[in-house]
Amino acid sequence: MSELYYESAYSLSSRLRAGEISSEAVTEAVIQRYHEVESRIRAYLSVDESDALAQARASDRRRAGGEALGPLDGIPVSLKDIIAVAGQPLTCASKILESFVSPYDATVTRRLKEAGSVIWGRLNMDEFAMGSSTENSAFQTTRNPWDTTRVPGGSSGGSAASVAAGESVLALGSDTGGSIRQPAAHCGVVGLKPTYGLVSRYGLVAFASSLDQIGPVGRSVEDVAMLLQVIAGHDPLDSTSFQTSIPDFLESLRGESDPWKLGVPKEYLGEGLDGQVRESVQSAIQFYADDVGCEIREISLPLTDLAVPVYYIIATAEASSNLARYDGVRYGYRSENVNDHLDLYFRSRGEGFGAEVKRRIILGTYALSSGYYDAYYLRAQKVRTLIRKDFLDAFASVDAIISPVAPTPAFVIGERLSDPLSMYLSDIYTLSVNLSGLPAISIPGGFSREGLPIGIQLIGKPFDESRLLAMAYRFEQDHPYSRMRPGI
Amino acid sequence: MAEGTPIDIEYVARLARISLSPQEKETFRQQLGEILEYFERIAAVDIRGIEPTAHAFPLYNVWGEDIAEEGFDVAQALSNAPDSRQDQFNVPKVLEDS
Amino acid sequence: MRWEAVIGIEVHVQLKTVSKMFTRVAYRYGAPPNTLTNPVVLGLPGTLPVLNRAAVERAIQVGLILGCEIPPECKWDRKNYFYPDMSKNYQISQYDQPLCVGGSVEIELPGPSRNVMGEHRRIQLTRIHLEEDVAKSTHFGDYSLIDFNRAGCPLIEIVSEPEIHSAEEAAAYLNALRMNLSFAGISDCDMEKGQLRCDANISIRPEGSNELFKRTEVKNLNSVSGVRAALEFERRRQREVVEAGGTVAQETRHWNELQGYSVALRSKEEAHDYRYFPDPDLMPVRIGNDLLEQLRKNLPEMPFDKQRRYIDEYGLPFTVTSVICRNRGLSLFFEEALAHCERPRELANFVVNDLRREMAAAGIDSPSESRISARQLAALVRLIDEGTISKQSGQDVFTEIFESGGDVAEIIDEKGLRQSTDSAEIELICKTVIDDHAKPAAQFRSGKEGAINFLKGQVMRLTRGKADPAKVDQILRSLLRQ
Ligand SMILES: [Mg+2]
Ligand SMILES: [Zn+2]
């Protein structure tokens, strides 16, 4: 067995239950590891060690009293700094929220507390989740644990990197256009973007409300299933939250099933895809066909090259409105020596937001503005209908879709900063999933010659997370990638 | 689609209440011009008779009953206020006609 | 040339709910600053709105009262603009699919005199939509203070067609709206508390013309008299501009109630680019016929309809009906009493005179806060009608019950107020009076009709008012004729 900090939540959970280890020991090991590697990874924006240890001891006391709250009781979980925890900072990696302390808990936070988890540090991200590299954080750039000259992906780069480096056992991220799956792929961990409406968004700082979902990041499919179990479920505080029965995700991993029908979208394996990524995806397809007995069908998603414009119009339009509240009036950064309230707005927002956030607010404001609404926002919402329909049509003949997550493995820090369009285009395989509200998982599917992780994406039918997890688990059982650790 | 119409950065930034440096304006004008040009491709899609998707899974009548629950006390309400006075949020002079 | 004003009015009315429009924190008027907030009201990062079902139902009821069409589906949009009184810098409102479409408000213009009903007209409505209220900002020299108590309170916006042609009609329109909405318990419509607020669009045109002239929007109309004065001011101002050869500028004007004039506000190019789009945080609402029927059933008969019915069915005079029918409590009381005693005129007189007088003296708004019940009033009127007690005693009993409660019949007996109906006893007293006062008796007999009044007075005095005056008169005459 490896070090405690690299042990799976699944294994830690059973050893806690057996009384072999304490939550305090686990939490201490994670904190220890944090001290060891954080200066090289820079995944965390803030941590509260004594608070985490206090939570761990409380968990141990519960367990000693026979009152353990569930499988995640005593397991450290780190949160992307976009999820509210009462009494803790909530910065969204933005200068504009640098001093903000949340007076309330997100619903997922409340659920984690009720499950007894140890809420550990707050993870770095692209400012307001806008980006694919974590370079857009106002505070620091997180490094990829497999190669610290490279980005961890984004926007949940801190979540993926901390899990990969053993600085957390589990993490929550958020995914608006691939922000869990892409960093998970780049860091060689498992990340799941749930069906829109499965996990409450209450307390998740909004980027694009109709696309955002919170999801789990872990080092194994089992771990991701356990965390999903805790956070999934209807919430009356989120009007877009779905009332659906939540299956036992862990149990469904091992359930028997007919061989799945797997769709391969031809548009996802074409031009622009790195050769090594293509090879990994093709060998995964081969595995499902030969070793699992899946029927493989080529499918077509003809509107694929519209996903980027449609996504960026909708996401930035919603963001331009969602981020209007950061104005220096009630909370957050306020520019000094302003003359009047207009001055306050212009300068607080001009100084408080970073370049990418400003760029997207401008773009989204434009897409909604008088004279352009029909051509941009409304049209994008209609094309969205067509994109979604293509997926649902495809699901009439397949159980899931397999594809790459990102066109290339993790790129070098700074490489794409000056070219926002090429950065946007690299989200091509993940955006449509959010536009369609579907669940998708990213699993480690191999390594490049440079030793960089490559992810495989499985996209499922609405609320079919169980099957996605089972498929991912099946792959994981026969491949070593999830069990490989970076040499950090 | 506004073919050939360059984005009016000044106007949009004013709408969004964001001050931009002259250099930011220039960079954004150029970058957003490029992005919008790429986006032109959605103009070619036949969307006649297609309903917009506002929600991936629309539900109806999601509402709560009219019951008052506990809220913040004044201290909590003002806990993140950059400036407050007399239990209220204090802002610089509000220009009423804007 | 004669000029005609063309006026459209937008009225915002706060709905009477316990909690706010999109979150379940309490709302009430007059609480200390920032004591009615929560994460949603303050627009904290990560918060989400959840619709208040009662607010939707109340708003639909307004639509039903005003004869609007209630489309089967409505949705929520964001109206984006920056202002410190708005926590999210967008207002959740309804743009292209409002809750109510069309409808009209029946107004009553002043009659030729106080006791004659004035002309009734209908002002057509464009739409009614539901939205959230903003916070209250108070402006000082170089700073402003913001109190979010009111923020997020449910608000309906009632938009009229430009069919109002005078300040007088505008006032009648507001009065009619207030009457209807407060009668139905939708809102208290207290303008001083900001529960009803009003903006008006006004233009002028030559009388009889259909031409549309540039209009101005007048804001900050905080009372009915303010509306009247502001519109009158603006009509005159526009006429002067036009008659001097100028053109009216399309602008927003701020009414200064104290000084009695309005000033134009500067407006920026982007001021009206609200960038409406459907709120992704809220789901649309579908309104089925079952819900509509249920809400309709819970509505009271509205004041003008009630008034027409009172006049037609009960033959009540206009002035009496306009008092009772505008007050939910009085009309409920009256109608309940009427169910026990079919004497509408007598009951109405008690309600309008005695009940209101006592309510005013006691400082209460509704008869239900007093100790008198409609059933007791009915009993009282019945006893007066049967001649068991005199009208005068009846009024005394009313006052007594209003204050202390109790049963009409018991109080009458206790106080010995029952009118004497024993003819023999009255006859005996009459005889005594005639014997004791020979002079007026003789005068009557010799043709001086008025002399009988003195004798009657003596009889009433001796019976301590319990005798029926008509009966006394009849007995005296027959004795005197003997
Ligand atoms: Mg309006
Ligand atoms: Zn309004």
PDB file of N, CA and C and ligand atoms in Angstrom, chain C residues 12 91 129 131 157, ligand 2:
ATOM      1  N   HIS C  12     -46.598  50.472 -10.214  1.00  0.00           N
ATOM      2  CA  HIS C  12     -45.972  49.347  -9.518  1.00  0.00           C
ATOM      3  C   HIS C  12     -46.690  49.153  -8.193  1.00  0.00           C
ATOM      4  N   GLN C  91     -32.590  43.086 -12.767  1.00  0.00           N
ATOM      5  CA  GLN C  91     -33.856  42.877 -12.082  1.00  0.00           C
ATOM      6  C   GLN C  91     -34.527  41.678 -12.727  1.00  0.00           C
ATOM      7  N   HIS C 129     -47.100  42.551 -15.422  1.00  0.00           N
ATOM      8  CA  HIS C 129     -46.089  41.525 -15.166  1.00  0.00           C
ATOM      9  C   HIS C 129     -45.603  41.591 -13.731  1.00  0.00           C
ATOM     10  N   GLU C 131     -42.433  41.172 -10.954  1.00  0.00           N
ATOM     11  CA  GLU C 131     -40.991  41.371 -10.869  1.00  0.00           C
ATOM     12  C   GLU C 131     -40.598  41.573  -9.412  1.00  0.00           C
ATOM     13  N   GLU C 157     -46.215  45.197 -12.138  1.00  0.00           N
ATOM     14  CA  GLU C 157     -46.206  46.423 -12.922  1.00  0.00           C
ATOM     15  C   GLU C 157     -47.414  46.377 -13.841  1.00  0.00           C
TER      16      GLU C 157
HETATM   17 ZN    ZN D   2     -41.091  47.602 -13.286  1.00  0.00          ZN
END
